[in-house]
Amino acid sequence: QISFPATTSALPLIQAGKLRPLAVTTARRTSFLPSVPTVEETGLGKFDRSSWYGLMAPAGTPKAVIARLNDAVKKALNTPEVKRSFQEQGIDAAGNSPEQFASFIRSELEVNAAIVKSARIKAE
């Protein structure tokens, strides 16, 4: 059997010896499983997919509010408690700017649209 679970759900099973990781789906090895190769390193070709989390606000939210939210999230991500909790779950948290996140979302949409198109997936 093969599965592509998020690190958050797979890491406890891997640590307990109940799941054997074959590869990580990110472009680089993860610090949580440094001995596990990437999909590309296994010879299966380029592959870079990962789970991610982000905070969004309604369209039209004032830039000052967005900036305050972004600052608060970055501050929280840098506290020892949050860092430790995320590391225990296999989450590599990295805050970025609203502009960087918007660019990332656009990129994800393009990649996923290409996958859907090449697989000829149609809504039913």
PDB file of C-alpha atoms in Angstrom:
ATOM      1  CA  GLN A   1       0.000   0.000   0.000  1.00  0.00           C
ATOM      2  CA  ILE A   2       1.064   3.564  -0.601  1.00  0.00           C
ATOM      3  CA  SER A   3      -0.171   6.771   0.934  1.00  0.00           C
ATOM      4  CA  PHE A   4       0.801  10.433   0.912  1.00  0.00           C
ATOM      5  CA  PRO A   5      -0.111  11.558   4.435  1.00  0.00           C
ATOM      6  CA  ALA A   6       0.872  14.912   5.881  1.00  0.00           C
ATOM      7  CA  THR A   7       3.857  14.820   8.192  1.00  0.00           C
ATOM      8  CA  THR A   8       1.583  15.760  11.092  1.00  0.00           C
ATOM      9  CA  SER A   9      -0.299  12.473  10.835  1.00  0.00           C
ATOM     10  CA  ALA A  10       2.572  10.269   9.646  1.00  0.00           C
ATOM     11  CA  LEU A  11       5.343  11.294  12.037  1.00  0.00           C
ATOM     12  CA  PRO A  12       3.915   9.632  15.181  1.00  0.00           C
ATOM     13  CA  LEU A  13       3.381   6.382  13.251  1.00  0.00           C
ATOM     14  CA  ILE A  14       6.894   6.523  11.809  1.00  0.00           C
ATOM     15  CA  GLN A  15       8.369   7.178  15.258  1.00  0.00           C
ATOM     16  CA  ALA A  16       6.385   4.227  16.658  1.00  0.00           C
ATOM     17  CA  GLY A  17       7.710   1.937  13.919  1.00  0.00           C
ATOM     18  CA  LYS A  18       4.229   1.373  12.474  1.00  0.00           C
ATOM     19  CA  LEU A  19       4.889   3.154   9.185  1.00  0.00           C
ATOM     20  CA  ARG A  20       7.961   3.048   6.957  1.00  0.00           C
ATOM     21  CA  PRO A  21       8.588   6.198   4.940  1.00  0.00           C
ATOM     22  CA  LEU A  22       9.826   5.627   1.402  1.00  0.00           C
ATOM     23  CA  ALA A  23      10.233   9.247   0.346  1.00  0.00           C
ATOM     24  CA  VAL A  24       9.136  12.773   1.145  1.00  0.00           C
ATOM     25  CA  THR A  25       7.170  14.682  -1.475  1.00  0.00           C
ATOM     26  CA  THR A  26       8.950  18.003  -1.023  1.00  0.00           C
ATOM     27  CA  ALA A  27      11.833  19.213  -3.188  1.00  0.00           C
ATOM     28  CA  ARG A  28      14.219  19.017  -0.216  1.00  0.00           C
ATOM     29  CA  ARG A  29      14.582  16.495   2.580  1.00  0.00           C
ATOM     30  CA  THR A  30      12.765  17.408   5.758  1.00  0.00           C
ATOM     31  CA  SER A  31      14.597  18.095   9.010  1.00  0.00           C
ATOM     32  CA  PHE A  32      12.082  15.816  10.744  1.00  0.00           C
ATOM     33  CA  LEU A  33      13.097  12.802   8.644  1.00  0.00           C
ATOM     34  CA  PRO A  34      16.596  13.653   7.374  1.00  0.00           C
ATOM     35  CA  SER A  35      17.445  10.101   6.268  1.00  0.00           C
ATOM     36  CA  VAL A  36      14.332   9.790   4.086  1.00  0.00           C
ATOM     37  CA  PRO A  37      15.032  10.702   0.436  1.00  0.00           C
ATOM     38  CA  THR A  38      12.889  12.951  -1.709  1.00  0.00           C
ATOM     39  CA  VAL A  39      10.763  11.443  -4.490  1.00  0.00           C
ATOM     40  CA  GLU A  40      13.222  12.897  -7.003  1.00  0.00           C
ATOM     41  CA  GLU A  41      16.173  11.290  -5.200  1.00  0.00           C
ATOM     42  CA  THR A  42      14.497   7.890  -5.591  1.00  0.00           C
ATOM     43  CA  GLY A  43      14.621   8.330  -9.356  1.00  0.00           C
ATOM     44  CA  LEU A  44      10.902   8.858  -9.895  1.00  0.00           C
ATOM     45  CA  GLY A  45      11.302  12.336 -11.375  1.00  0.00           C
ATOM     46  CA  LYS A  46      10.641  15.834 -10.137  1.00  0.00           C
ATOM     47  CA  PHE A  47       8.012  16.086  -7.475  1.00  0.00           C
ATOM     48  CA  ASP A  48       7.337  18.919  -5.049  1.00  0.00           C
ATOM     49  CA  ARG A  49       4.049  18.778  -3.172  1.00  0.00           C
ATOM     50  CA  SER A  50       3.433  19.515   0.467  1.00  0.00           C
ATOM     51  CA  SER A  51       0.726  20.294   2.946  1.00  0.00           C
ATOM     52  CA  TRP A  52       0.581  23.913   3.982  1.00  0.00           C
ATOM     53  CA  TYR A  53      -1.426  26.149   6.230  1.00  0.00           C
ATOM     54  CA  GLY A  54      -2.197  29.818   5.771  1.00  0.00           C
ATOM     55  CA  LEU A  55      -4.329  32.546   7.213  1.00  0.00           C
ATOM     56  CA  MET A  56      -6.613  34.461   4.850  1.00  0.00           C
ATOM     57  CA  ALA A  57      -8.904  37.433   5.311  1.00  0.00           C
ATOM     58  CA  PRO A  58     -11.919  38.576   3.290  1.00  0.00           C
ATOM     59  CA  ALA A  59     -11.246  40.563   0.121  1.00  0.00           C
ATOM     60  CA  GLY A  60     -11.179  44.263   0.844  1.00  0.00           C
ATOM     61  CA  THR A  61      -9.788  43.913   4.362  1.00  0.00           C
ATOM     62  CA  PRO A  62      -7.789  47.096   5.044  1.00  0.00           C
ATOM     63  CA  LYS A  63      -4.024  46.720   4.567  1.00  0.00           C
ATOM     64  CA  ALA A  64      -3.422  47.971   8.120  1.00  0.00           C
ATOM     65  CA  VAL A  65      -5.535  45.113   9.504  1.00  0.00           C
ATOM     66  CA  ILE A  66      -3.709  42.593   7.300  1.00  0.00           C
ATOM     67  CA  ALA A  67      -0.366  43.957   8.513  1.00  0.00           C
ATOM     68  CA  ARG A  68      -1.437  43.694  12.170  1.00  0.00           C
ATOM     69  CA  LEU A  69      -2.638  40.115  11.682  1.00  0.00           C
ATOM     70  CA  ASN A  70       0.560  39.184   9.860  1.00  0.00           C
ATOM     71  CA  ASP A  71       2.727  40.687  12.607  1.00  0.00           C
ATOM     72  CA  ALA A  72       0.755  38.836  15.301  1.00  0.00           C
ATOM     73  CA  VAL A  73       1.043  35.505  13.463  1.00  0.00           C
ATOM     74  CA  LYS A  74       4.792  35.942  12.901  1.00  0.00           C
ATOM     75  CA  LYS A  75       5.241  36.818  16.571  1.00  0.00           C
ATOM     76  CA  ALA A  76       3.268  33.727  17.637  1.00  0.00           C
ATOM     77  CA  LEU A  77       5.211  31.458  15.263  1.00  0.00           C
ATOM     78  CA  ASN A  78       8.450  32.603  16.867  1.00  0.00           C
ATOM     79  CA  THR A  79       7.491  31.841  20.464  1.00  0.00           C
ATOM     80  CA  PRO A  80       9.289  28.851  22.001  1.00  0.00           C
ATOM     81  CA  GLU A  81       5.971  27.171  22.870  1.00  0.00           C
ATOM     82  CA  VAL A  82       4.588  27.335  19.330  1.00  0.00           C
ATOM     83  CA  LYS A  83       7.909  26.340  17.765  1.00  0.00           C
ATOM     84  CA  ARG A  84       8.172  23.326  20.078  1.00  0.00           C
ATOM     85  CA  SER A  85       4.556  22.286  19.489  1.00  0.00           C
ATOM     86  CA  PHE A  86       4.917  22.542  15.726  1.00  0.00           C
ATOM     87  CA  GLN A  87       8.217  20.640  15.726  1.00  0.00           C
ATOM     88  CA  GLU A  88       6.647  17.829  17.752  1.00  0.00           C
ATOM     89  CA  GLN A  89       3.960  17.562  15.064  1.00  0.00           C
ATOM     90  CA  GLY A  90       6.417  17.643  12.162  1.00  0.00           C
ATOM     91  CA  ILE A  91       5.403  21.126  11.057  1.00  0.00           C
ATOM     92  CA  ASP A  92       8.099  23.410   9.697  1.00  0.00           C
ATOM     93  CA  ALA A  93       6.465  26.779  10.327  1.00  0.00           C
ATOM     94  CA  ALA A  94       7.669  29.784   8.373  1.00  0.00           C
ATOM     95  CA  GLY A  95       5.773  33.025   8.294  1.00  0.00           C
ATOM     96  CA  ASN A  96       6.002  35.224   5.239  1.00  0.00           C
ATOM     97  CA  SER A  97       4.551  38.485   3.987  1.00  0.00           C
ATOM     98  CA  PRO A  98       0.995  38.823   2.655  1.00  0.00           C
ATOM     99  CA  GLU A  99       2.496  39.482  -0.793  1.00  0.00           C
ATOM    100  CA  GLN A 100       4.634  36.344  -0.646  1.00  0.00           C
ATOM    101  CA  PHE A 101       1.639  34.279   0.445  1.00  0.00           C
ATOM    102  CA  ALA A 102      -0.508  35.702  -2.379  1.00  0.00           C
ATOM    103  CA  SER A 103       2.232  34.789  -4.859  1.00  0.00           C
ATOM    104  CA  PHE A 104       2.422  31.278  -3.378  1.00  0.00           C
ATOM    105  CA  ILE A 105      -1.356  30.831  -3.710  1.00  0.00           C
ATOM    106  CA  ARG A 106      -1.229  31.919  -7.371  1.00  0.00           C
ATOM    107  CA  SER A 107       1.580  29.434  -7.993  1.00  0.00           C
ATOM    108  CA  GLU A 108      -0.340  26.610  -6.281  1.00  0.00           C
ATOM    109  CA  LEU A 109      -3.408  27.372  -8.408  1.00  0.00           C
ATOM    110  CA  GLU A 110      -1.323  27.224 -11.592  1.00  0.00           C
ATOM    111  CA  VAL A 111       0.325  23.928 -10.618  1.00  0.00           C
ATOM    112  CA  ASN A 112      -2.958  22.313  -9.584  1.00  0.00           C
ATOM    113  CA  ALA A 113      -4.762  23.577 -12.689  1.00  0.00           C
ATOM    114  CA  ALA A 114      -2.053  21.998 -14.850  1.00  0.00           C
ATOM    115  CA  ILE A 115      -2.402  18.692 -12.986  1.00  0.00           C
ATOM    116  CA  VAL A 116      -6.191  18.697 -13.416  1.00  0.00           C
ATOM    117  CA  LYS A 117      -5.869  19.566 -17.109  1.00  0.00           C
ATOM    118  CA  SER A 118      -3.210  16.935 -17.863  1.00  0.00           C
ATOM    119  CA  ALA A 119      -5.237  14.273 -16.034  1.00  0.00           C
ATOM    120  CA  ARG A 120      -8.373  15.369 -17.931  1.00  0.00           C
ATOM    121  CA  ILE A 121     -10.301  15.682 -14.679  1.00  0.00           C
ATOM    122  CA  LYS A 122     -13.798  17.091 -15.160  1.00  0.00           C
ATOM    123  CA  ALA A 123     -16.311  18.275 -12.585  1.00  0.00           C
ATOM    124  CA  GLU A 124     -19.387  16.071 -12.424  1.00  0.00           C
TER     125      GLU A 124
END
